Amino acid sequence: MTDTQKLINELSQFHGTENWYKNPLFPGYYYTDGIQYLAEQAGAYWLIDYIFSNQSISAIRKLTFQAWKLDVNDDHTAKISVMDDNGAEVYSFHLEFTDFPLKEISLWLTDRILLLPSEY
């Protein structure tokens, strides 16, 4: 099993959360055990910061439910899409480089809490 497959399998084991984590840069926003694990294992604290920092964009902020998807290309560029609760893309970002280890990941933000879909 590759490290990537192992991480995917481990992330799928998260259901609910026992802890709420705070990001000191973004008071009032929290994340779950699964997000904490993803950040530790994939070096992805930047992704938490990215999602929370873009709450200042009104088209994103007004969504009560946000589905964030990171799609990584073979050349290490990436697209981050923000979808509403109907799956319609509301906003997208292009990253010139990322070393994120997975080809894609989806994260949800609702009620100011960032979580893995399996934790909902």
PDB file of C-alpha atoms in Angstrom:
ATOM      1  CA  MET A   1       0.000   0.000   0.000  1.00  0.00           C
ATOM      2  CA  THR A   2       1.398   3.399  -0.943  1.00  0.00           C
ATOM      3  CA  ASP A   3       1.556   6.296   1.507  1.00  0.00           C
ATOM      4  CA  THR A   4      -1.183   8.006  -0.502  1.00  0.00           C
ATOM      5  CA  GLN A   5      -3.493   4.992  -0.278  1.00  0.00           C
ATOM      6  CA  LYS A   6      -2.722   4.659   3.421  1.00  0.00           C
ATOM      7  CA  LEU A   7      -3.664   8.309   4.044  1.00  0.00           C
ATOM      8  CA  ILE A   8      -6.916   7.936   2.091  1.00  0.00           C
ATOM      9  CA  ASN A   9      -7.807   4.838   4.130  1.00  0.00           C
ATOM     10  CA  GLU A  10      -6.940   6.532   7.414  1.00  0.00           C
ATOM     11  CA  LEU A  11      -9.014   9.620   6.596  1.00  0.00           C
ATOM     12  CA  SER A  12     -12.044   7.458   5.817  1.00  0.00           C
ATOM     13  CA  GLN A  13     -11.986   6.193   9.422  1.00  0.00           C
ATOM     14  CA  PHE A  14     -13.006   9.567  10.867  1.00  0.00           C
ATOM     15  CA  HIS A  15     -16.682   9.802  11.850  1.00  0.00           C
ATOM     16  CA  GLY A  16     -17.748  12.651  14.078  1.00  0.00           C
ATOM     17  CA  THR A  17     -15.138  14.324  16.262  1.00  0.00           C
ATOM     18  CA  GLU A  18     -14.110  14.324  19.896  1.00  0.00           C
ATOM     19  CA  ASN A  19     -12.201  17.612  19.764  1.00  0.00           C
ATOM     20  CA  TRP A  20     -12.641  21.062  18.295  1.00  0.00           C
ATOM     21  CA  TYR A  21      -9.430  22.768  17.212  1.00  0.00           C
ATOM     22  CA  LYS A  22      -9.042  26.537  17.000  1.00  0.00           C
ATOM     23  CA  ASN A  23      -6.915  28.453  14.568  1.00  0.00           C
ATOM     24  CA  PRO A  24      -5.557  31.492  16.456  1.00  0.00           C
ATOM     25  CA  LEU A  25      -5.477  33.535  13.246  1.00  0.00           C
ATOM     26  CA  PHE A  26      -9.201  33.032  12.658  1.00  0.00           C
ATOM     27  CA  PRO A  27     -11.131  33.261  15.929  1.00  0.00           C
ATOM     28  CA  GLY A  28     -14.582  31.799  15.740  1.00  0.00           C
ATOM     29  CA  TYR A  29     -13.609  29.089  13.237  1.00  0.00           C
ATOM     30  CA  TYR A  30     -12.939  25.511  14.282  1.00  0.00           C
ATOM     31  CA  TYR A  31     -11.870  22.209  12.758  1.00  0.00           C
ATOM     32  CA  THR A  32     -12.252  18.557  13.646  1.00  0.00           C
ATOM     33  CA  ASP A  33     -10.053  15.578  14.501  1.00  0.00           C
ATOM     34  CA  GLY A  34     -10.054  14.464  10.863  1.00  0.00           C
ATOM     35  CA  ILE A  35      -8.890  17.863   9.629  1.00  0.00           C
ATOM     36  CA  GLN A  36      -6.206  17.947  12.331  1.00  0.00           C
ATOM     37  CA  TYR A  37      -5.017  14.504  11.212  1.00  0.00           C
ATOM     38  CA  LEU A  38      -4.985  15.588   7.556  1.00  0.00           C
ATOM     39  CA  ALA A  39      -2.997  18.713   8.443  1.00  0.00           C
ATOM     40  CA  GLU A  40      -0.434  16.709  10.420  1.00  0.00           C
ATOM     41  CA  GLN A  41      -0.012  13.832   7.971  1.00  0.00           C
ATOM     42  CA  ALA A  42      -0.148  15.831   4.732  1.00  0.00           C
ATOM     43  CA  GLY A  43       1.521  19.026   5.926  1.00  0.00           C
ATOM     44  CA  ALA A  44      -1.711  20.816   5.117  1.00  0.00           C
ATOM     45  CA  TYR A  45      -2.125  23.449   7.801  1.00  0.00           C
ATOM     46  CA  TRP A  46      -1.868  25.872   4.892  1.00  0.00           C
ATOM     47  CA  LEU A  47      -5.148  24.491   3.514  1.00  0.00           C
ATOM     48  CA  ILE A  48      -6.989  25.245   6.762  1.00  0.00           C
ATOM     49  CA  ASP A  49      -5.590  28.788   6.702  1.00  0.00           C
ATOM     50  CA  TYR A  50      -6.505  29.148   3.027  1.00  0.00           C
ATOM     51  CA  ILE A  51     -10.124  28.156   3.588  1.00  0.00           C
ATOM     52  CA  PHE A  52     -10.547  30.332   6.666  1.00  0.00           C
ATOM     53  CA  SER A  53      -8.786  33.337   5.113  1.00  0.00           C
ATOM     54  CA  ASN A  54     -11.060  33.275   2.071  1.00  0.00           C
ATOM     55  CA  GLN A  55     -14.169  33.645   4.210  1.00  0.00           C
ATOM     56  CA  SER A  56     -13.662  37.373   3.620  1.00  0.00           C
ATOM     57  CA  ILE A  57     -14.950  36.936   0.039  1.00  0.00           C
ATOM     58  CA  SER A  58     -18.656  37.780   0.170  1.00  0.00           C
ATOM     59  CA  ALA A  59     -19.717  35.140  -2.392  1.00  0.00           C
ATOM     60  CA  ILE A  60     -18.132  32.501  -0.153  1.00  0.00           C
ATOM     61  CA  ARG A  61     -19.016  33.961   3.238  1.00  0.00           C
ATOM     62  CA  LYS A  62     -22.739  34.092   2.466  1.00  0.00           C
ATOM     63  CA  LEU A  63     -22.897  30.301   1.916  1.00  0.00           C
ATOM     64  CA  THR A  64     -24.225  28.466   4.972  1.00  0.00           C
ATOM     65  CA  PHE A  65     -22.678  25.243   3.640  1.00  0.00           C
ATOM     66  CA  GLN A  66     -19.424  25.217   1.672  1.00  0.00           C
ATOM     67  CA  ALA A  67     -17.860  22.237  -0.086  1.00  0.00           C
ATOM     68  CA  TRP A  68     -14.184  22.889  -0.806  1.00  0.00           C
ATOM     69  CA  LYS A  69     -12.367  20.657  -3.285  1.00  0.00           C
ATOM     70  CA  LEU A  70      -8.644  20.630  -3.974  1.00  0.00           C
ATOM     71  CA  ASP A  71      -7.663  19.031  -7.306  1.00  0.00           C
ATOM     72  CA  VAL A  72      -3.918  18.557  -7.803  1.00  0.00           C
ATOM     73  CA  ASN A  73      -2.461  18.229 -11.298  1.00  0.00           C
ATOM     74  CA  ASP A  74       0.573  16.130 -12.261  1.00  0.00           C
ATOM     75  CA  ASP A  75       2.676  19.312 -12.607  1.00  0.00           C
ATOM     76  CA  HIS A  76       1.842  20.229  -8.966  1.00  0.00           C
ATOM     77  CA  THR A  77      -0.452  23.081  -9.919  1.00  0.00           C
ATOM     78  CA  ALA A  78      -3.906  22.873  -8.418  1.00  0.00           C
ATOM     79  CA  LYS A  79      -7.424  24.192  -8.467  1.00  0.00           C
ATOM     80  CA  ILE A  80      -9.448  24.852  -5.353  1.00  0.00           C
ATOM     81  CA  SER A  81     -13.188  25.031  -5.950  1.00  0.00           C
ATOM     82  CA  VAL A  82     -15.886  26.209  -3.577  1.00  0.00           C
ATOM     83  CA  MET A  83     -19.340  24.727  -4.119  1.00  0.00           C
ATOM     84  CA  ASP A  84     -22.672  25.461  -2.514  1.00  0.00           C
ATOM     85  CA  ASP A  85     -24.991  22.860  -1.007  1.00  0.00           C
ATOM     86  CA  ASN A  86     -26.324  22.006  -4.482  1.00  0.00           C
ATOM     87  CA  GLY A  87     -22.840  21.310  -5.860  1.00  0.00           C
ATOM     88  CA  ALA A  88     -22.718  24.477  -7.976  1.00  0.00           C
ATOM     89  CA  GLU A  89     -19.277  26.061  -8.153  1.00  0.00           C
ATOM     90  CA  VAL A  90     -19.392  29.512  -6.600  1.00  0.00           C
ATOM     91  CA  TYR A  91     -15.703  30.422  -6.646  1.00  0.00           C
ATOM     92  CA  SER A  92     -12.381  28.900  -7.667  1.00  0.00           C
ATOM     93  CA  PHE A  93      -8.701  29.553  -7.127  1.00  0.00           C
ATOM     94  CA  HIS A  94      -5.607  28.466  -9.066  1.00  0.00           C
ATOM     95  CA  LEU A  95      -2.463  27.458  -7.187  1.00  0.00           C
ATOM     96  CA  GLU A  96       0.854  27.709  -9.000  1.00  0.00           C
ATOM     97  CA  PHE A  97       2.376  24.999  -6.802  1.00  0.00           C
ATOM     98  CA  THR A  98       1.427  22.541  -4.098  1.00  0.00           C
ATOM     99  CA  ASP A  99       3.127  19.511  -2.614  1.00  0.00           C
ATOM    100  CA  PHE A 100      -0.168  18.155  -1.261  1.00  0.00           C
ATOM    101  CA  PRO A 101       0.202  14.349  -1.462  1.00  0.00           C
ATOM    102  CA  LEU A 102      -3.318  13.435  -2.645  1.00  0.00           C
ATOM    103  CA  LYS A 103      -4.730  14.020  -6.128  1.00  0.00           C
ATOM    104  CA  GLU A 104      -7.878  15.438  -4.572  1.00  0.00           C
ATOM    105  CA  ILE A 105      -9.585  16.087  -1.279  1.00  0.00           C
ATOM    106  CA  SER A 106     -12.991  17.453  -0.355  1.00  0.00           C
ATOM    107  CA  LEU A 107     -13.606  19.368   2.855  1.00  0.00           C
ATOM    108  CA  TRP A 108     -16.802  20.894   4.152  1.00  0.00           C
ATOM    109  CA  LEU A 109     -17.335  24.094   6.101  1.00  0.00           C
ATOM    110  CA  THR A 110     -20.619  24.603   7.897  1.00  0.00           C
ATOM    111  CA  ASP A 111     -21.484  26.554  11.036  1.00  0.00           C
ATOM    112  CA  ARG A 112     -17.875  27.838  11.024  1.00  0.00           C
ATOM    113  CA  ILE A 113     -16.557  24.270  11.465  1.00  0.00           C
ATOM    114  CA  LEU A 114     -14.238  22.663   8.897  1.00  0.00           C
ATOM    115  CA  LEU A 115     -14.619  18.893   8.638  1.00  0.00           C
ATOM    116  CA  LEU A 116     -14.107  15.853   6.462  1.00  0.00           C
ATOM    117  CA  PRO A 117     -17.294  14.731   4.673  1.00  0.00           C
ATOM    118  CA  SER A 118     -17.188  11.461   6.658  1.00  0.00           C
ATOM    119  CA  GLU A 119     -17.352  13.462   9.900  1.00  0.00           C
ATOM    120  CA  TYR A 120     -20.653  15.144   9.021  1.00  0.00           C
TER     121      TYR A 120
END
